[in-house]
Coordinates of C-alpha atoms and ligand atoms in Angstrom, one line a residue:
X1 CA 0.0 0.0 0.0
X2 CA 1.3 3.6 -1.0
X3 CA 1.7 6.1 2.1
X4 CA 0.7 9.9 0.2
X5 CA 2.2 12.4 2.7
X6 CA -0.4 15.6 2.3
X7 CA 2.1 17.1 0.6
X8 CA 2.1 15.2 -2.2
X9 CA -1.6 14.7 -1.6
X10 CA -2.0 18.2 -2.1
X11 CA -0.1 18.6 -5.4
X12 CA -1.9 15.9 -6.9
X13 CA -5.1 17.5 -5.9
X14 CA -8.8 17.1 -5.4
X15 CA -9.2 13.8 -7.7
X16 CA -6.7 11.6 -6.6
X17 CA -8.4 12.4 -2.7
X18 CA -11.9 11.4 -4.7
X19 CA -10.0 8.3 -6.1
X20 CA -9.9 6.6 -2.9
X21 CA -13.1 7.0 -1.0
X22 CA -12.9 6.1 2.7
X23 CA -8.8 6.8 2.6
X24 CA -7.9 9.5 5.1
X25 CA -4.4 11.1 4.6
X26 CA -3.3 13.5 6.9
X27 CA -1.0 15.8 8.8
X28 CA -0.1 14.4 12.3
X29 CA 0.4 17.9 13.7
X30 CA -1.2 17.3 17.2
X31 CA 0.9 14.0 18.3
X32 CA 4.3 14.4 19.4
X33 CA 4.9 10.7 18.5
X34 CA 7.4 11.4 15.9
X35 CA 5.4 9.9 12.7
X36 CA 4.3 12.9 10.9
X37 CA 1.9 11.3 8.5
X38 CA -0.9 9.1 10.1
X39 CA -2.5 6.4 7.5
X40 CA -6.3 5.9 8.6
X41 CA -8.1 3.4 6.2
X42 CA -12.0 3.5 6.3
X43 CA -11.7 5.7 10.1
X44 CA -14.6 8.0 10.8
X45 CA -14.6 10.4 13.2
X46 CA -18.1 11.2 15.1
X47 CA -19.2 14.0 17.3
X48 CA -22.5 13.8 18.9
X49 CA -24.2 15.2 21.7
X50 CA -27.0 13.3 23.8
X51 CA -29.2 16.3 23.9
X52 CA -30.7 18.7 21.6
X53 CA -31.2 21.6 24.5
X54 CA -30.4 22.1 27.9
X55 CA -32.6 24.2 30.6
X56 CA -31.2 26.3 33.3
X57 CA -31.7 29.5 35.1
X58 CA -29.1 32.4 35.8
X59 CA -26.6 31.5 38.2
X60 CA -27.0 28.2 38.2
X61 CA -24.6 25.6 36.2
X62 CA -25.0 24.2 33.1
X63 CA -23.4 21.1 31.6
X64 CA -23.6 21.0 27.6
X65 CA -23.2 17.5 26.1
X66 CA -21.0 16.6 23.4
X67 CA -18.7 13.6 22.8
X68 CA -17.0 12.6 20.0
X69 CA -15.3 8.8 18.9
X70 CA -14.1 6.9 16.0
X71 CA -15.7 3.8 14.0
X72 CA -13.9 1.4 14.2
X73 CA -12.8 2.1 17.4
X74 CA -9.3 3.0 18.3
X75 CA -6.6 0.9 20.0
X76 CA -4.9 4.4 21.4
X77 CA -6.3 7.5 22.7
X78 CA -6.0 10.6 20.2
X79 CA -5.1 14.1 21.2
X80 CA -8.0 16.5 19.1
X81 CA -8.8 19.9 19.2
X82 CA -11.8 20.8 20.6
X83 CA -13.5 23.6 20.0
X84 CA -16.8 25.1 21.8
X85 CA -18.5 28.8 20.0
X86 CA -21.7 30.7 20.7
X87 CA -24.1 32.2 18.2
X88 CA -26.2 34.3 21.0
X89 CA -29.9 34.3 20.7
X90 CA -29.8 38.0 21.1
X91 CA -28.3 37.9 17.3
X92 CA -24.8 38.7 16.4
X93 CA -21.6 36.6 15.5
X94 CA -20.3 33.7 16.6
X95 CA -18.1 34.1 19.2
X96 CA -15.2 31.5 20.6
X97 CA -15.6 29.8 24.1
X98 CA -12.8 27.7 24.9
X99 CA -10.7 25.8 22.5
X100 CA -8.8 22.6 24.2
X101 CA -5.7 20.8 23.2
X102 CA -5.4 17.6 25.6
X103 CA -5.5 19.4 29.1
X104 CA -4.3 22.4 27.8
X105 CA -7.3 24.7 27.0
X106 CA -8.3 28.7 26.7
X107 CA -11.2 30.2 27.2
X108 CA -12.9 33.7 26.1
X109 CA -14.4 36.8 26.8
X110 CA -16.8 36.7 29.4
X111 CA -16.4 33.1 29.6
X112 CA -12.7 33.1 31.2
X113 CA -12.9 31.7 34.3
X114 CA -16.7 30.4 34.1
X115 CA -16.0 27.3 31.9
X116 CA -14.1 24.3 31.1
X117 CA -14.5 21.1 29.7
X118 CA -15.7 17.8 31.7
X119 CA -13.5 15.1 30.2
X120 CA -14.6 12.5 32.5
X121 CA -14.4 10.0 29.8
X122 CA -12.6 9.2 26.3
X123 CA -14.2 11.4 23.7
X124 CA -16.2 13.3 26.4
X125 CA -16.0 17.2 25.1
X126 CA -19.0 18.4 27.1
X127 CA -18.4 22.3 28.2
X128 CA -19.5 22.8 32.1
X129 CA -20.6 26.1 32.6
X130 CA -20.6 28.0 35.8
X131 CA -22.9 30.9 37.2
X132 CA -24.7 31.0 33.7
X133 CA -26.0 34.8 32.6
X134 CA -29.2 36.3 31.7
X135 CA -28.0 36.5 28.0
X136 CA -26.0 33.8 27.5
X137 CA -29.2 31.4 26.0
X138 CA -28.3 30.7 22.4
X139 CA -27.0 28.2 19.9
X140 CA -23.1 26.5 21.8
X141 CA -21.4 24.6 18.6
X142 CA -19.0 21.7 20.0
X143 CA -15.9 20.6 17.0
X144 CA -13.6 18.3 17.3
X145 CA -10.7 18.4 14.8
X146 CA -8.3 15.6 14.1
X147 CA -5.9 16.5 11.5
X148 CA -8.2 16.9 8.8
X149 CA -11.4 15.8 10.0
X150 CA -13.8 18.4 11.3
X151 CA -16.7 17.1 13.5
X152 CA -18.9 19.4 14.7
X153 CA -22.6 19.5 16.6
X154 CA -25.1 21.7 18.1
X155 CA -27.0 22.1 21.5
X156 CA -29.4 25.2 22.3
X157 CA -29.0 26.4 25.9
X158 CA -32.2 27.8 27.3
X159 CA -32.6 30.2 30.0
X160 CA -35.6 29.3 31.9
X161 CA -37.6 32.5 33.2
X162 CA -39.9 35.7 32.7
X163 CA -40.4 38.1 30.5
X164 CA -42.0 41.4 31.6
X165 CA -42.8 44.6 29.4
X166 CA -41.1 47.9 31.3
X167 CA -42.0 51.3 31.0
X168 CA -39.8 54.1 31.8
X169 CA -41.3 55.9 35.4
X170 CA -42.6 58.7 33.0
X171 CA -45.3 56.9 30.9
X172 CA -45.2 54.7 27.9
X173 CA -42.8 55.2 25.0
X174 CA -39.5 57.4 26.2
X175 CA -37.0 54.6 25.9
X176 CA -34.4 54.3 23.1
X177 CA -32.7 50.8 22.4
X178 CA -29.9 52.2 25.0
X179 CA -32.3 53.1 27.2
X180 CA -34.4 49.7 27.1
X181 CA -31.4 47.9 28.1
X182 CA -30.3 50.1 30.4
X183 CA -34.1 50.2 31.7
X184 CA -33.8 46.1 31.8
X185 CA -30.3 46.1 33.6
X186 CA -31.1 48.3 36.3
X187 CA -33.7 45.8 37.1
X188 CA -31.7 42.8 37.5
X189 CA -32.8 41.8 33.9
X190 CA -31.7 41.8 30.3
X191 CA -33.7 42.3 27.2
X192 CA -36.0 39.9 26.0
X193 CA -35.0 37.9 22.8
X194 CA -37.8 36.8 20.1
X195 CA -38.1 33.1 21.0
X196 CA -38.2 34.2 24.6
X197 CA -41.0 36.7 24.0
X198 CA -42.8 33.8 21.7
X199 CA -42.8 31.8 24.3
X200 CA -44.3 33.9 26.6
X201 CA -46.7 34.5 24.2
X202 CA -47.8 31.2 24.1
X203 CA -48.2 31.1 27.5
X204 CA -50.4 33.8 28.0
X205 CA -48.6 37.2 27.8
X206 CA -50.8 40.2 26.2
X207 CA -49.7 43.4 26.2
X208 CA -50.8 46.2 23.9
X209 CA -48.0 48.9 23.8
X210 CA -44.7 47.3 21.6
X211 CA -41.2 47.2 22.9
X212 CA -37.8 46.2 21.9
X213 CA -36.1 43.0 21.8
X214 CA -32.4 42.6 22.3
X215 CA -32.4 42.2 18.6
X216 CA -33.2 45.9 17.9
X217 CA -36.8 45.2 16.6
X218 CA -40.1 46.7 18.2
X219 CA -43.1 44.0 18.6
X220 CA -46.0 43.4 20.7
X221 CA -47.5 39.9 21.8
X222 CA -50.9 39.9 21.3
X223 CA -53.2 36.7 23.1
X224 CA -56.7 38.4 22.8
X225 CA -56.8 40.8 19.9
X226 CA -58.9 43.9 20.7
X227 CA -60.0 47.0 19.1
X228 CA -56.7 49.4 20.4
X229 CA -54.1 46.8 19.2
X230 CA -54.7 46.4 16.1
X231 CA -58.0 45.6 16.0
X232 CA -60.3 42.4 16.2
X233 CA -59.5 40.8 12.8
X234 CA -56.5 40.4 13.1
X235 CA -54.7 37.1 14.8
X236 CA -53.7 36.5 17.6
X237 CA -49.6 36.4 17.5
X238 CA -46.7 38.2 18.2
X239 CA -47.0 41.2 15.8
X240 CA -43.8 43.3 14.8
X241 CA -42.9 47.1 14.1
X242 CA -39.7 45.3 12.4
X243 CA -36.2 47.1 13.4
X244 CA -36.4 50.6 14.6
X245 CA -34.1 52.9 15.0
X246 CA -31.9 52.1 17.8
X247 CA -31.6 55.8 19.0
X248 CA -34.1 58.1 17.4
X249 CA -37.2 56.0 18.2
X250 CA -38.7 55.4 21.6
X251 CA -41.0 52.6 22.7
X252 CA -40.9 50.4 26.3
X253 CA -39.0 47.8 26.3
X254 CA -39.6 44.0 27.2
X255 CA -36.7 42.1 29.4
X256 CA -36.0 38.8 30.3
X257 CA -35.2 38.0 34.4
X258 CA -34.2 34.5 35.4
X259 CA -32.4 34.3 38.7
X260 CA -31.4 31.4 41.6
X261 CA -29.5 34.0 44.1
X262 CA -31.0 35.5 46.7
X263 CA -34.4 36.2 48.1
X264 CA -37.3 38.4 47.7
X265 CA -40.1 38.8 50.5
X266 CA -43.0 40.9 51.3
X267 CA -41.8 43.3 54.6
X268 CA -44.3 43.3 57.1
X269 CA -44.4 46.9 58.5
X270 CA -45.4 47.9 61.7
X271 CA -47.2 51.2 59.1
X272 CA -47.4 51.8 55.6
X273 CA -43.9 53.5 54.5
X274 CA -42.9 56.5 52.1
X275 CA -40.5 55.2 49.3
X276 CA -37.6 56.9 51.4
X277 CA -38.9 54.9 54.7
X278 CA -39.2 51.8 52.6
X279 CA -35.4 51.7 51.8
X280 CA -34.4 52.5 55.1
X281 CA -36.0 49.4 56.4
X282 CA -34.9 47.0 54.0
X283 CA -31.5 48.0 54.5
X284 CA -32.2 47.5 58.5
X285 CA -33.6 43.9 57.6
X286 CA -29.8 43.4 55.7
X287 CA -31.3 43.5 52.9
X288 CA -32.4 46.2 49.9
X289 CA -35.2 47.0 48.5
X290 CA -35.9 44.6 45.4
X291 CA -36.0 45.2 41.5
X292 CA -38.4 44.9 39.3
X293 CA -36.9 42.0 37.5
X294 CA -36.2 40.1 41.1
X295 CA -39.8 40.2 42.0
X296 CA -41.0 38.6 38.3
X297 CA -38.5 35.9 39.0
X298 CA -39.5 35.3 42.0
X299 CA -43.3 35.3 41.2
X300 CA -42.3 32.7 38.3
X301 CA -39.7 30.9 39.7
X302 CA -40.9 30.1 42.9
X303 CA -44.4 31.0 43.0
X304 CA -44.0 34.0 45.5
X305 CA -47.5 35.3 46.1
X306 CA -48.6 38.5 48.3
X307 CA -51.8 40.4 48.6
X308 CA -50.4 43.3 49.1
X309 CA -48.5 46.1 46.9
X310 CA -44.9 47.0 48.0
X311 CA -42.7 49.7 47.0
X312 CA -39.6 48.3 44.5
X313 CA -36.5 49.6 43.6
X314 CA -37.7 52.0 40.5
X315 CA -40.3 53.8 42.6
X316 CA -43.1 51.6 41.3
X317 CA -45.8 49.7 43.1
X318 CA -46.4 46.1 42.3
X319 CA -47.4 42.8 43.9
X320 CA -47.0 38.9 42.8
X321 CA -50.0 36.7 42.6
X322 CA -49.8 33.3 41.5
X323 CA -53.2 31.7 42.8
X324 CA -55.7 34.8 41.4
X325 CA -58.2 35.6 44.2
X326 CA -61.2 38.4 45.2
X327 CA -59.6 41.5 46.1
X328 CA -56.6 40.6 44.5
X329 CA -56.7 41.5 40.4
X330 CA -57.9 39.6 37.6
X331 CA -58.1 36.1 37.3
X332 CA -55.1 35.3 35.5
X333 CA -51.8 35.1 37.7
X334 CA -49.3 37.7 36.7
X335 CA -47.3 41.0 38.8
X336 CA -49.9 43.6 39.3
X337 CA -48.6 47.0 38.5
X338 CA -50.5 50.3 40.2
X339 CA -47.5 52.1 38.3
X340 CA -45.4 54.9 39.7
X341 CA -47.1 56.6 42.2
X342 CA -45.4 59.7 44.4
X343 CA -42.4 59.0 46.4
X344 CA -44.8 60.1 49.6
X345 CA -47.6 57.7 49.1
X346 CA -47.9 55.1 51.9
X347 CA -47.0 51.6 51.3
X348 CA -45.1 48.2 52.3
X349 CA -41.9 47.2 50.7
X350 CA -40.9 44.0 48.5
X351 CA -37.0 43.7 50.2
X352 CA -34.1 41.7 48.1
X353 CA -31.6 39.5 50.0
X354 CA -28.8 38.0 48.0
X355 CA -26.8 34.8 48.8
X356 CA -27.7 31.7 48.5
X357 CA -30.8 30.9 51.3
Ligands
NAG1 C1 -21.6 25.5 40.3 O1 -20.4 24.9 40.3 C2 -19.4 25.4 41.2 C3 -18.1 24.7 40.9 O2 -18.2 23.4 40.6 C4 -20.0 25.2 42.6 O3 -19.0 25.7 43.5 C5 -21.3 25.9 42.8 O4 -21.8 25.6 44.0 C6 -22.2 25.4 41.7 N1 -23.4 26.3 41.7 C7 -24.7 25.9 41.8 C8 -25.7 26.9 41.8 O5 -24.9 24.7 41.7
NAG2 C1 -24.1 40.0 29.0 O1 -24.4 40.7 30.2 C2 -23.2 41.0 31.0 C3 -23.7 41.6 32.3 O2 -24.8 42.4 32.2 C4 -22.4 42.0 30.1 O3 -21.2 42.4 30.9 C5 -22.0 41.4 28.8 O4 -21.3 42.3 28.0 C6 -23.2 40.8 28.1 N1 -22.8 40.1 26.9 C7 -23.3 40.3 25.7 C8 -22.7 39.4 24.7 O5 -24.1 41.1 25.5
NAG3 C1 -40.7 60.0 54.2 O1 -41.1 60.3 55.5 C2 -40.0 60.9 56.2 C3 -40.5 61.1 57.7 O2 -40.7 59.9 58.3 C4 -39.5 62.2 55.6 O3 -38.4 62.7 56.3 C5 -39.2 61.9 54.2 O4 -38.8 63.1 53.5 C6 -40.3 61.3 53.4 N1 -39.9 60.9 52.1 C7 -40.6 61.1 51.0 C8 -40.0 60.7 49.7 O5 -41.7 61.6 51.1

């Protein structure tokens, strides 16, 4: 049998390759065994991963599957490259993770420090991910390269948590893009991507005034069409101003909140407090007073559910039901709003404590 180094491979070109179907010829730059050209007859390489998504909240961990192996098996381990990227959900480029030669490995961005592959097995390349962010859901692409061969698979990691519409403390409509997401990250949230909006949509959410998505487009989700949005003949669906401009238009702003840490509760008050009372006596519990985003997570996360309206962090009014009751708003569960009322007005508190109990 003839040995083709890839030089010569490569100056004979494309056909000669084609000639010889289930032939792999290739550069053994990753092994330091001293043989620079590696013969494999009829060796595939496969990359799989056992699931298609994975589920998790912010702040939790997240393991992603993917491991990779060679038909017909191996008599000795190889050294690969792996190679984990990110297409976010929000939009945007892919971006590198971590890319891992044997133990040696280096990781990204945001990501230094937060993840690392498992290896607890040959050909296990799943990427374990620590104290996940709000906008880190979107498409992770595992690839394994030996030599030549380029494996490579997919898994969607899903953020599991709420989306709420937010309007800035002066009415409806007086956010820019900027604004939005600095609207949603003041409240311990992030903007809202399309799939997570859809899916809120299809569990219930109807809201009549549009607002921008992390992808710079304006929509509004709409479960029980009515004459001021849009009118009864249309359908009911998630309808779309398209992309606006990110900083001469204004709209609200929908944002996504997911969270594990900490702890939001209802302050019982000896009296009803003034929004400057308020923060005084979440700060005397150890505690602060909680955001907007905190208390949706914690209505959706762990069914918090209070009777009673508490000042929060933005100078708004709101308060979590999950089982709907007389005297307690409509009949669907959801955060009741009374808005923004003046700093003065009389009210109990919603207090945030982080850590983990
Ligand atoms: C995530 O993993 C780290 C390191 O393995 C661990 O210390 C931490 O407790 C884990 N966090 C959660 C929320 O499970
Ligand atoms: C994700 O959110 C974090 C914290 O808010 C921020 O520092 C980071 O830049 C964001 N990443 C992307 C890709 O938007
Ligand atoms: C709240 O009441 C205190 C007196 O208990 C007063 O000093 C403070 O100015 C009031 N704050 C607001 C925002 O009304």
């Amino acid at each position: 049998m003839v040995i083709y180094s890839i030089q010569t491979l490569l100056l004979l070109g494309a056909q000669l390759v084609l000639s010889i179907p289930n032939n792999f010829f290739y550069h053994d730059f990753l092994n330091e065994n001293g043989k620079k050209e590696i013969h494999f007859s009829g060796v595939n390489l496969h990359v799989d991963s056992a699931q298609l998504s994975v589920f998790a909240v912010a702040g939790a961990n997240a393991t992603m599957p993917c491991r990779f192996w060679y038909e017909p098996e191996l008599s000795s381990p190889r050294k690969v490259r792996v190679k984990w990227s990110w297409l976010p959900a929000a939009g945007g480029h892919e971006t590198d993770v971590l890319v891992a030669i044997g133990s040696r490995s280096q990781r990204f961005g945001e990501f230094r420090g937060r993840v690392q592959l498992r290896q607890d097995f040959p050909g296990d390349a799943a990427l374990v991910m620590t104290n996940l962010m709000l906008n880190e859901s979107g498409r992770y692409r595992c690839e394994v390269v030996d030599g030549l061969e380029d494996r490579s698979t997919s898994i969607y990691l899903e953020l599991r948590g709420v989306v709420f519409p937010y309007q800035h403390p002066r009415g409806h409509y007086h956010l820019s893009f900027l604004g939005g997401l600095r609207a949603c990250e003041e409240q311990d949230s992030t903007p809202a991507t399309f799939t997570q909006l859809f899916q809120s949509w299809k569990e219930g959410l109807n809201w009549c005034n549009a607002g921008w998505l992390a992808d710079g487009t304006v929509q509004y989700p709409i479960t029980r069409p009515r004459v001021p949005c849009g009118g009864h003949d249309l359908a009911p669906g998630v309808r779309s101003y398209g992309r606006r401009n990110l900083h001469l238009h204004r709209y609200d702003v929908f944002c996504f909140s997911s969270s594990l840490r900490g702890k939001v509760y209802y302050l019982q008050p000896s009296h009803k407090m003034n929004l400057t009372e308020a923060q005084q006596a979440c700060q005397e519990d150890g505690a602060e007073v909680a955001k907007v985003g905190q208390l949706y997570a914690a209505w959706k996360l762990t069914g918090l559910d209070r009777c009673d309206a508490g000042w929060l962090a933005d100078g708004s009014v709101r308060y979590p039901i999950t089982r709907p009751r007389i005297n307690c708003g409509p009949s669907e569960p959801g955060v009741r709003s009374f808005g923004f009322p003046p700093p003065q007005h009389k009210h109990g508190v919603y207090c945030y404590k982080s850590g983990d109990e």
